[in-house]
Coordinates of C-alpha atoms in Angstrom, one line a residue:
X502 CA 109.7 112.4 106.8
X503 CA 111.3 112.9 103.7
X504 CA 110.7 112.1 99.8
X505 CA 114.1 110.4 100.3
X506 CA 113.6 108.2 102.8
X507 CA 110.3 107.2 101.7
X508 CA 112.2 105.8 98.7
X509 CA 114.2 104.0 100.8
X510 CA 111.6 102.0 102.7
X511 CA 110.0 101.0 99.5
X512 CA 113.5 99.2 98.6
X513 CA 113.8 97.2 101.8
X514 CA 111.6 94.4 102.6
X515 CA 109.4 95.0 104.8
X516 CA 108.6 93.2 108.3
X517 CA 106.8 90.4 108.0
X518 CA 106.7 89.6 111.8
X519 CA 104.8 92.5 114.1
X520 CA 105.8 92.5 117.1
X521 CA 104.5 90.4 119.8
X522 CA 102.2 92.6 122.4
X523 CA 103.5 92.3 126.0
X524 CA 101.7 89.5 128.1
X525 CA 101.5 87.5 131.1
X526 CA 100.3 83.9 130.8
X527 CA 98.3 83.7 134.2
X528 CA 96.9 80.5 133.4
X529 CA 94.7 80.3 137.0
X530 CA 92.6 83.4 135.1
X531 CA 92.7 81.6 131.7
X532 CA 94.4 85.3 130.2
X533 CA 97.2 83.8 127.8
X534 CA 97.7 87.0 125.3
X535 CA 96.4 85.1 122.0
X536 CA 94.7 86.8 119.4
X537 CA 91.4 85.7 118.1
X538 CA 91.2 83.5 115.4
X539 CA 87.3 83.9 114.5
X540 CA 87.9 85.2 111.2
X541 CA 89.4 82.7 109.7
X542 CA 86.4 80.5 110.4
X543 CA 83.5 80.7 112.0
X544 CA 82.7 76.9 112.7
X545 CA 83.8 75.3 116.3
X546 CA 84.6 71.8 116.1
X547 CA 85.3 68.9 119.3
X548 CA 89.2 68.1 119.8
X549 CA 89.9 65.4 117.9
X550 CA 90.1 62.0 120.4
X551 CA 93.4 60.9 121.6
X552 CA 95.5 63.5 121.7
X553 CA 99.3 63.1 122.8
X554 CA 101.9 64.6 123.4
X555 CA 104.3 65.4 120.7
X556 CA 107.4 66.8 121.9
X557 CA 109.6 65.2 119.4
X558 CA 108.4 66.8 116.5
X559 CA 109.4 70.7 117.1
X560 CA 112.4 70.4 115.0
X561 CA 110.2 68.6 112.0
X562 CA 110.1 70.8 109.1
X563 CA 106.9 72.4 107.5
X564 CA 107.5 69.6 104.5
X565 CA 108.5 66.5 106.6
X566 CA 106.0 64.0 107.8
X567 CA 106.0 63.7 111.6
X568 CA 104.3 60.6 113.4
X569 CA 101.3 60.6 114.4
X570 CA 100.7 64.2 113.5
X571 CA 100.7 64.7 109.7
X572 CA 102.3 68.0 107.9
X573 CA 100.3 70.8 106.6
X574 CA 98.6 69.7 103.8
X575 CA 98.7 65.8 104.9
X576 CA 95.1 63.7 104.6
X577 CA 93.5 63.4 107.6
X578 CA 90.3 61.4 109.5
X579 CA 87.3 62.8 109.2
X580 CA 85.9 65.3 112.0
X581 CA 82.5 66.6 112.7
X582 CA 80.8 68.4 109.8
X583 CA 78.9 71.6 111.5
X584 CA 79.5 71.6 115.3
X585 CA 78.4 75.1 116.3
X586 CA 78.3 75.4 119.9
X587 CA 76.1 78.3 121.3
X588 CA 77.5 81.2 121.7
X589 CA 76.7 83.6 125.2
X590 CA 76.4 87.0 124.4
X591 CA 76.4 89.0 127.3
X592 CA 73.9 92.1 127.5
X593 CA 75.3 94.9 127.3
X594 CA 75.0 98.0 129.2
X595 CA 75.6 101.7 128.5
X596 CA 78.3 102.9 131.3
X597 CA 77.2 105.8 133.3
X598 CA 78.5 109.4 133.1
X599 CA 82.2 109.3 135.1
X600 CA 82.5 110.8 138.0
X601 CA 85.3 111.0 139.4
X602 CA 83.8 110.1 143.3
X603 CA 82.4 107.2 141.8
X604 CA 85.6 106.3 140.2
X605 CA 87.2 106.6 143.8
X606 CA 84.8 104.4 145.3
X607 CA 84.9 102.2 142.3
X608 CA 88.4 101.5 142.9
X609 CA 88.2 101.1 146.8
X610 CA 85.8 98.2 146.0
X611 CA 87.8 96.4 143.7
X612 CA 90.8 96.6 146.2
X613 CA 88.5 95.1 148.8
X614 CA 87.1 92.1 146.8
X615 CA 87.6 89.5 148.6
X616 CA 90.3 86.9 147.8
X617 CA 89.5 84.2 144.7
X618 CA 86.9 86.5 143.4
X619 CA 87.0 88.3 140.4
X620 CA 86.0 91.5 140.1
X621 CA 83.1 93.2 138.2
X622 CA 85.7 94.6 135.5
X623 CA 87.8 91.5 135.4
X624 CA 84.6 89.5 134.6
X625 CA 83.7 91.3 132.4
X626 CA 86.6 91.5 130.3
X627 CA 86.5 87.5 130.7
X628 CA 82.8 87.8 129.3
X629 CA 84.1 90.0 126.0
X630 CA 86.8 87.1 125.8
X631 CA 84.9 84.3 125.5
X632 CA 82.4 85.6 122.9
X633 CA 85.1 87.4 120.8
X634 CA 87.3 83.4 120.8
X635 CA 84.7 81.4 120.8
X636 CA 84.5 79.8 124.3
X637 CA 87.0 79.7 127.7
X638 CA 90.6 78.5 126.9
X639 CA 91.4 74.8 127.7
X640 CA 93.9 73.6 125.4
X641 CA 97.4 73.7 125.2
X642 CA 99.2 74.2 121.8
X643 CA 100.1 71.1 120.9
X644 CA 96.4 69.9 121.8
X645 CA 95.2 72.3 119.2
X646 CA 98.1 71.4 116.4
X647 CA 97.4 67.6 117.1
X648 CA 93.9 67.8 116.7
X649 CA 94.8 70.1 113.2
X650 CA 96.7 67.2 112.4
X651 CA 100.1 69.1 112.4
X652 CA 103.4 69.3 114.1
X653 CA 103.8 71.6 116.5
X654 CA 106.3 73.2 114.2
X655 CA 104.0 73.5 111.3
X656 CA 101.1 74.9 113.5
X657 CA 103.9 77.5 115.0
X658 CA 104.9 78.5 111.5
X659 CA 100.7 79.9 110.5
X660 CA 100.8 81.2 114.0
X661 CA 103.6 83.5 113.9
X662 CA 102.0 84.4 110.2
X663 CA 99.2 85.6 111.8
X664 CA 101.3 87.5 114.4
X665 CA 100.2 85.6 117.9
X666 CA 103.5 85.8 120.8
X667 CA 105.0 82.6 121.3
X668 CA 104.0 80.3 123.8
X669 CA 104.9 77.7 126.5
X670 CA 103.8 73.6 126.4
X671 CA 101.9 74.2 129.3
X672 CA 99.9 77.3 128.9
X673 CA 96.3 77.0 128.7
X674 CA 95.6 79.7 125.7
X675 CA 93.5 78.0 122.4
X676 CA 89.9 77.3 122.3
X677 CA 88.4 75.0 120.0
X678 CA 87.5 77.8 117.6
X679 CA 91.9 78.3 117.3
X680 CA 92.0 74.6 116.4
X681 CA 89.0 75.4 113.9
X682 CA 90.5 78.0 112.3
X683 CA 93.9 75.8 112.1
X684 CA 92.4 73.1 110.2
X685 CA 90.1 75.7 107.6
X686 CA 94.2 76.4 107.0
X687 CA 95.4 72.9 106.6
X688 CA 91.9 72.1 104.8
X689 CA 93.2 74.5 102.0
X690 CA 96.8 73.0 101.6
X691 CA 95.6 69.5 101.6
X692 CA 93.5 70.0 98.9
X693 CA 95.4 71.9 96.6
X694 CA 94.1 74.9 96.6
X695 CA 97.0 77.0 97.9
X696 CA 100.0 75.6 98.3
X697 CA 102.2 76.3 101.6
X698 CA 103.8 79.2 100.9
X699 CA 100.8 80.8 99.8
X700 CA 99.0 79.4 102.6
X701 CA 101.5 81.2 105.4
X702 CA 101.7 84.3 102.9
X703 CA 97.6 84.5 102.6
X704 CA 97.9 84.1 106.9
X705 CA 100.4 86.4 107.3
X706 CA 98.1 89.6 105.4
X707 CA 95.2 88.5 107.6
X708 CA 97.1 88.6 110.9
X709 CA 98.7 91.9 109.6
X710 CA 95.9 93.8 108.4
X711 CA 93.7 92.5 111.0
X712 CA 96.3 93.7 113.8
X713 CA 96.8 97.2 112.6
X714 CA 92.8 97.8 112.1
X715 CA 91.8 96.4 115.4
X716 CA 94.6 98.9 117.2
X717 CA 92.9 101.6 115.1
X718 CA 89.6 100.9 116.3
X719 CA 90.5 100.7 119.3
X720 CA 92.2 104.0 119.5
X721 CA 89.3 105.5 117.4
X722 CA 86.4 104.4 120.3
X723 CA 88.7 105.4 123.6
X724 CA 89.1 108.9 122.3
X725 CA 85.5 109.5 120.8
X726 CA 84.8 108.6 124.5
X727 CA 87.6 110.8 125.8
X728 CA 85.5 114.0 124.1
X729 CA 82.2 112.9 124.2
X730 CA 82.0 111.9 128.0
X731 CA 85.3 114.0 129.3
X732 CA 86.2 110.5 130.6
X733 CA 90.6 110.6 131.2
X734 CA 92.0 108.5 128.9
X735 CA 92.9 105.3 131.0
X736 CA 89.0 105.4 132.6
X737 CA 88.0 105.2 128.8
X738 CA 89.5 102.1 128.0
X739 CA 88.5 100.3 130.8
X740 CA 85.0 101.3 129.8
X741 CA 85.6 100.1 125.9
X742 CA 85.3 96.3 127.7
X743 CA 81.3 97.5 128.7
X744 CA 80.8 99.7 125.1
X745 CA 82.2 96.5 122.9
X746 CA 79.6 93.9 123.3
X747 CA 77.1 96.2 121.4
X748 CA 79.5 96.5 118.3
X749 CA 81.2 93.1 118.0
X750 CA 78.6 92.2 115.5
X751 CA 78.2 95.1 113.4
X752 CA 82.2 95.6 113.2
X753 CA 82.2 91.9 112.1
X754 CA 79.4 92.1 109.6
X755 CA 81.4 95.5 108.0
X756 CA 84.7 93.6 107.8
X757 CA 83.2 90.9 105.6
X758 CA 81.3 93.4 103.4
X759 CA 84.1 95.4 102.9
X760 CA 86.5 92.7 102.7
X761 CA 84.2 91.3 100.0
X762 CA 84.2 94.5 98.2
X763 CA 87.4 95.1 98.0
X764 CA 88.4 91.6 97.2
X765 CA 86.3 92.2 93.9
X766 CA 87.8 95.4 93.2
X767 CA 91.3 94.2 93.6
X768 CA 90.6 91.5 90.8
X769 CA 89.5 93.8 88.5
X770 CA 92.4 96.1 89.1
X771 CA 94.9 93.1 89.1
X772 CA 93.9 90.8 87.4
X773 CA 90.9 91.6 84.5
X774 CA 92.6 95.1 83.7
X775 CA 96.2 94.0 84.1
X776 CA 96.8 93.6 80.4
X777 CA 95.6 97.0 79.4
X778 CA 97.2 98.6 81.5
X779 CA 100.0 97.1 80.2
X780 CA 99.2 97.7 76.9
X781 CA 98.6 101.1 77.3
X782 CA 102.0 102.1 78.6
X783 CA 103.6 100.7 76.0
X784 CA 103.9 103.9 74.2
X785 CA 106.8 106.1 74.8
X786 CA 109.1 103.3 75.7
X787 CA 111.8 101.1 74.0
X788 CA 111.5 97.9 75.9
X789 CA 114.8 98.4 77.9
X790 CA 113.5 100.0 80.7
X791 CA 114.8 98.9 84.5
X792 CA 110.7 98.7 85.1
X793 CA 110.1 96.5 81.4
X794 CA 110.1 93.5 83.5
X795 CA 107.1 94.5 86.6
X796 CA 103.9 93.1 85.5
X797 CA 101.7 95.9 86.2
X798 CA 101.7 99.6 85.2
X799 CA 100.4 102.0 87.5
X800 CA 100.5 106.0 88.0
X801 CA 102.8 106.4 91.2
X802 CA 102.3 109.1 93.8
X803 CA 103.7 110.8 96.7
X804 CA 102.9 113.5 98.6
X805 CA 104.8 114.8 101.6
X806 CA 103.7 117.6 104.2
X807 CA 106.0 121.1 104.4
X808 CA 107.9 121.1 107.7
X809 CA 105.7 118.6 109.5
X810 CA 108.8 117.9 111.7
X811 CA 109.0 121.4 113.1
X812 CA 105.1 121.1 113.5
X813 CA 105.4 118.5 115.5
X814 CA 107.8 119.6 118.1
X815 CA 105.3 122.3 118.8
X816 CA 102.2 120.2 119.0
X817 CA 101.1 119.1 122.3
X818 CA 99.4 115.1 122.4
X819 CA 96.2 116.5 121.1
X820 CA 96.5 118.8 118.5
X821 CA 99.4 116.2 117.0
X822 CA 96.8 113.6 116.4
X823 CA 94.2 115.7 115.3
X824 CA 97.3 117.0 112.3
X825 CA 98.1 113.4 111.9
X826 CA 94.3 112.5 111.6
X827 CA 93.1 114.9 109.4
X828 CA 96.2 114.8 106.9
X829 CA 95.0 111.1 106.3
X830 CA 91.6 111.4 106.2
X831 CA 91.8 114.3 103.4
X832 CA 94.1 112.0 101.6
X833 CA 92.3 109.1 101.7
X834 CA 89.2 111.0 100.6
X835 CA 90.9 112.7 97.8
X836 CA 92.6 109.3 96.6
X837 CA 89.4 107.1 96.9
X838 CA 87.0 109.9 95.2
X839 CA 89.5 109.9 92.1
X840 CA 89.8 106.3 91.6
X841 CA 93.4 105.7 93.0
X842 CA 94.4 103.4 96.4
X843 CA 96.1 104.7 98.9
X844 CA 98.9 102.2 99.7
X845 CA 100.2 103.8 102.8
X846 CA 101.0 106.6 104.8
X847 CA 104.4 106.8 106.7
X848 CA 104.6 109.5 109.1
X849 CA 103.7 113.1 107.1
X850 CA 104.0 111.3 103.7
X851 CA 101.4 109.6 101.6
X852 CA 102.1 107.0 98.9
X853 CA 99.6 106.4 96.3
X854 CA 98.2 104.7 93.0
X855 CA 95.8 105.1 89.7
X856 CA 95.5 102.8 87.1
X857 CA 96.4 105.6 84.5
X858 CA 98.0 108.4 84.0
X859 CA 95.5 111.2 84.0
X860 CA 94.3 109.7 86.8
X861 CA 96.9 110.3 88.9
X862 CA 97.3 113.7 87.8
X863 CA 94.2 114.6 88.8
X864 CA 94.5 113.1 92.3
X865 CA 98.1 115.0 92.7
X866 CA 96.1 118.0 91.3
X867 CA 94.0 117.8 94.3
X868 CA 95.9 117.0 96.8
X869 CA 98.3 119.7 96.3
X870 CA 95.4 122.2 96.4
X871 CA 93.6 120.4 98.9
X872 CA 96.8 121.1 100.9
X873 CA 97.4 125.0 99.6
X874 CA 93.9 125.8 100.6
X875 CA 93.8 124.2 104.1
X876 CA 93.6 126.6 107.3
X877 CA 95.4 124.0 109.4
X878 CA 97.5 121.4 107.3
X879 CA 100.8 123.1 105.8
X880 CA 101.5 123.1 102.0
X881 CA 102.2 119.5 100.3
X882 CA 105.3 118.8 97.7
X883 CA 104.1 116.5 95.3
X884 CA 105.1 114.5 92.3
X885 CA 103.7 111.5 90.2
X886 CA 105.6 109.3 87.6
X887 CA 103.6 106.4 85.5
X888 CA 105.5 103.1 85.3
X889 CA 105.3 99.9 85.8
X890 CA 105.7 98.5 89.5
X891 CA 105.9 95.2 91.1
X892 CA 102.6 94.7 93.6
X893 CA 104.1 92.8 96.3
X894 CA 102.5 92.1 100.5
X895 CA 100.3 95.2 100.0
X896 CA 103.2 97.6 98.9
X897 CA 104.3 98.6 96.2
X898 CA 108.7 98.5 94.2
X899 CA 110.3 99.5 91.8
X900 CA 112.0 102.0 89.8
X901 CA 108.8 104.2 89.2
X902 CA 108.1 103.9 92.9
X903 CA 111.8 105.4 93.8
X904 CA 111.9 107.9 91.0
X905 CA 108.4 109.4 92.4
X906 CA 109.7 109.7 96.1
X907 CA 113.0 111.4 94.5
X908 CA 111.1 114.0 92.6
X909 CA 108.9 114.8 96.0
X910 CA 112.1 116.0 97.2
X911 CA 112.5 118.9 94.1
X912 CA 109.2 120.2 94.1
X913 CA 108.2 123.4 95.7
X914 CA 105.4 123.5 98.2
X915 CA 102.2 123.6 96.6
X916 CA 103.5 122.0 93.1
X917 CA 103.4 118.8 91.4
X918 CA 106.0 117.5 89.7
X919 CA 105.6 114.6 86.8
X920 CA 108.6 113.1 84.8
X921 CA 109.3 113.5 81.1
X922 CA 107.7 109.8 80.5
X923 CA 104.7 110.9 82.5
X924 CA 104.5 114.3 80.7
X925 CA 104.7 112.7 77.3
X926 CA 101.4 110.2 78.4
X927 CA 99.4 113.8 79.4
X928 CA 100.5 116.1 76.8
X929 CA 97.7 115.9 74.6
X930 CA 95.2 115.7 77.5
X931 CA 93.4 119.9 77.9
X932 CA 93.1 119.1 81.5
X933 CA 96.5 119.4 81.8
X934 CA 99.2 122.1 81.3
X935 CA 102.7 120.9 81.5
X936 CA 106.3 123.2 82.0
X937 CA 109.2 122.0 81.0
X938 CA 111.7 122.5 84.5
X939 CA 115.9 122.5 84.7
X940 CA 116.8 119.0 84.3
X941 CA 118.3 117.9 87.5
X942 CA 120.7 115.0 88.7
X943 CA 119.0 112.6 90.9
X944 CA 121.0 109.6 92.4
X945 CA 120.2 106.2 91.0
X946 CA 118.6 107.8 88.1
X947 CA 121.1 110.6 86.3
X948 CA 119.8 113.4 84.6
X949 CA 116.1 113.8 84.8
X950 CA 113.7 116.3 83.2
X951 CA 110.9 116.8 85.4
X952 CA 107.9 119.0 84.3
X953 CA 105.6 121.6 86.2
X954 CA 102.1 119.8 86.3
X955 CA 99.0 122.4 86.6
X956 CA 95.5 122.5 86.2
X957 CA 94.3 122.7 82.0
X958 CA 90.6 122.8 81.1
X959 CA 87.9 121.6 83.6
X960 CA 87.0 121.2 87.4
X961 CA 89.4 118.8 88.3
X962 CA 88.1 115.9 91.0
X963 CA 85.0 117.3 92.4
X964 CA 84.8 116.5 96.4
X965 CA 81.9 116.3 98.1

């Protein structure tokens, strides 16, 4: 992918709505294809008492007040405090070596299981469900919004936020943990902590973020098992079900510690250092600029692999993901060790972001060596501009952000290329040496002046 079409998917807005996963509602087997809910709360609680139906309230808006079932944010009657029903956590057990026989037989067996009773996969799968939601499914959706004390339309809306597929009146899919997590929701509206806009924004990060790093884990365990037991790749992810038990909680307990970590690092980069930053980029600039009015100011990067696309044509399955793998890994490495955030990769291109200038020099510095001196990755084109941007559903826009991606495109392989702003913030900096290049016309922009950016005095970022 291209500098030039990174730019362009930093000035659309993005998808809010992932797509929903392909299911069948089987609702004798209980497997409606609903996501868990667990962490958005951890506390279970007994459906409220009388539930009804409420079929007249789909077309109630999120701000109307529907009867009998108030809107999000509406008081409600008290419920349990604490109910925390036990939780069955099935003992796991290491799978044995495959074997192909085994396999063979394996399968035999399972067409042979007599009818109405599940078989030893299919159980435990069901076993994994019910500890990962909670309990078995037995309500229906507007059971669950009811006893949330919304309308069925209100509930739908935090749903869909959090990226769970639609689904029917009659299908058995929540468990009292989804009505839980509903109401920690509601609970946050009604009191006036978030309003409802930032309630279903807050949602939707947590159902995206959640969504991509489950996949990723997923994909990470099936092919460590792939090379470590020679399993094929299908007999590896019908053994994840046995291997999962024995990670659920660690997983968990590393999502909240790093959620927690990063939450406190995000308010210091946001919020606490926010003015400086500000303040500090003041220099150089006449107050006209099309970025003046973005509230933070931020070093933007990109970096975009030399002919990854004919690469990739030659790559088998393999070798493409190992490319793919190891591309992001160095970059995240290189960003993280130099004090940057990597805000995303899109195919062969990685965007990035420091909180100053010489700080994202000296991550493009090493990324474009990094890149140079690898036996396997090609070369990188790089360029960096410091500007202000505007910080938006965990990207990044703005006129810094597109005049980075169009500079990418006019480097060389192997170079770095800032902008005269950015050149005037490092001049006086000895880690840096700067070369004026041939000013260039770049759409949306005019004449530019871009400058060489190369190593000065001292080591640069120093990797581990």
């Amino acid at each position: 992918m291209s500098a030039e079409n990174a730019g362009a998917v930093n000035e659309a807005e993005p998808s809010v709505l992932p797509s929903p996963p392909d299911a069948v509602v089987e609702s004798a087997t209980l497997e409606a294809a609903v996501l868990d809910t667990a962490t958005l709360e951890q506390v279970s609680l007994d459906p409220a008492p009388g539930l009804v139906d409420r079929a007249a309230v789909d077309s109630v808006s999120l701000d109307a007040v529907s009867v009998g079932a108030p809107v999000l944010g509406a008081a409600l009657p008290g419920r349990p405090a604490d109910a925390r029903p036990a939780v069955h956590h099935p003992i796991p057990h290491d799978p044995a070596p495959y074997d192909p026989a085994n396999a063979s037989r394996s399968a035999e067996s399972v067409e042979a299981t007599p009818t109405g009773t599940l078989s030893a996969e299919r159980l435990a799968a069901k076993a994994l469900e019910a500890r990962l939601l909670g309990g078995e499914r037995k309500l229906r959706r507007r059971e669950v919004a009811a006893g949330a004390g919304l309308s069925l339309l209100s509930a739908r809306k935090l749903w869909r936020a959090l990226g769970f597929p639609n689904l029917g009146d009659e299908d058995v899919a929540f468990t009292e943990r989804d009505q839980a997590a509903l109401s920690t929701v509601v609970d946050l509206v009604r009191t006036g902590k978030l309003t409802e806009e930032a309630a279903i924004s807050v949602t939707r990060a947590i159902g995206q973020m959640t969504d991509r790093m489950v996949v990723w884990q997923i994909e990470a365990l099936v092919e460590d098992m792939v090379h470590q037991q020679g399993v094929p790749d299908a007999v590896a992810r019908k053994m994840l079900v046995n291997q999962l038990p024995s990670l659920v909680d660690a997983l968990e307990e590393m999502l909240t510690y790093s959620w927690r970590r990063q939450l406190n690092a995000g308010v210091q980069r946001l919020a606490v250092r926010a003015e400086a930053g500000l303040q500090a980029s003041e220099e150089g600039r006449e107050g006209d600029e099309d970025d003046a009015p973005l509230p933070l100011a931020r070093a933007v990067g990109f970096a975009d692999l030399v002919s990854y696309t004919s690469l990739s044509r030659r790559m088998n399955e393999k070798t493409l993901a190992q490319l793919v793998q190891r591309f992001e890994n160095k970059c995240a490495e290189i960003i993280s060790v130099g004090g940057g955030r990597l805000v995303k990769t899109v195919g062969d291109e990685v965007l990035y972001i420091a909180e100053t200038p010489a700080a994202g020099a000296e991550i493009s510095l090493a990324l474009s060596h990094a890149f140079t001196e690898d036996e396997i990755l090609p070369q990188a084109r790089v360029a960096m501009v410091w500007g202000r941007i505007l910080s938006r559903l965990g990207d990044i826009y703005g006129p810094t952000v597109n005049l980075a991606a169009r500079l990418t495109s006019l480097a060389d392989p192997g170079t770095v290329l800032v902008d005269s702003m950015t050149a005037a913030a490092l001049e006086n900096d000895e880690r840096f040496v700067l070369e004026p290049q041939q000013a260039e016309e770049v759409r949306g922009f005019g004449e530019i002046h871009p400058f060489l950016l190369q190593r000065g005095s001292g080591r640069g970022l120093i990797l581990d």
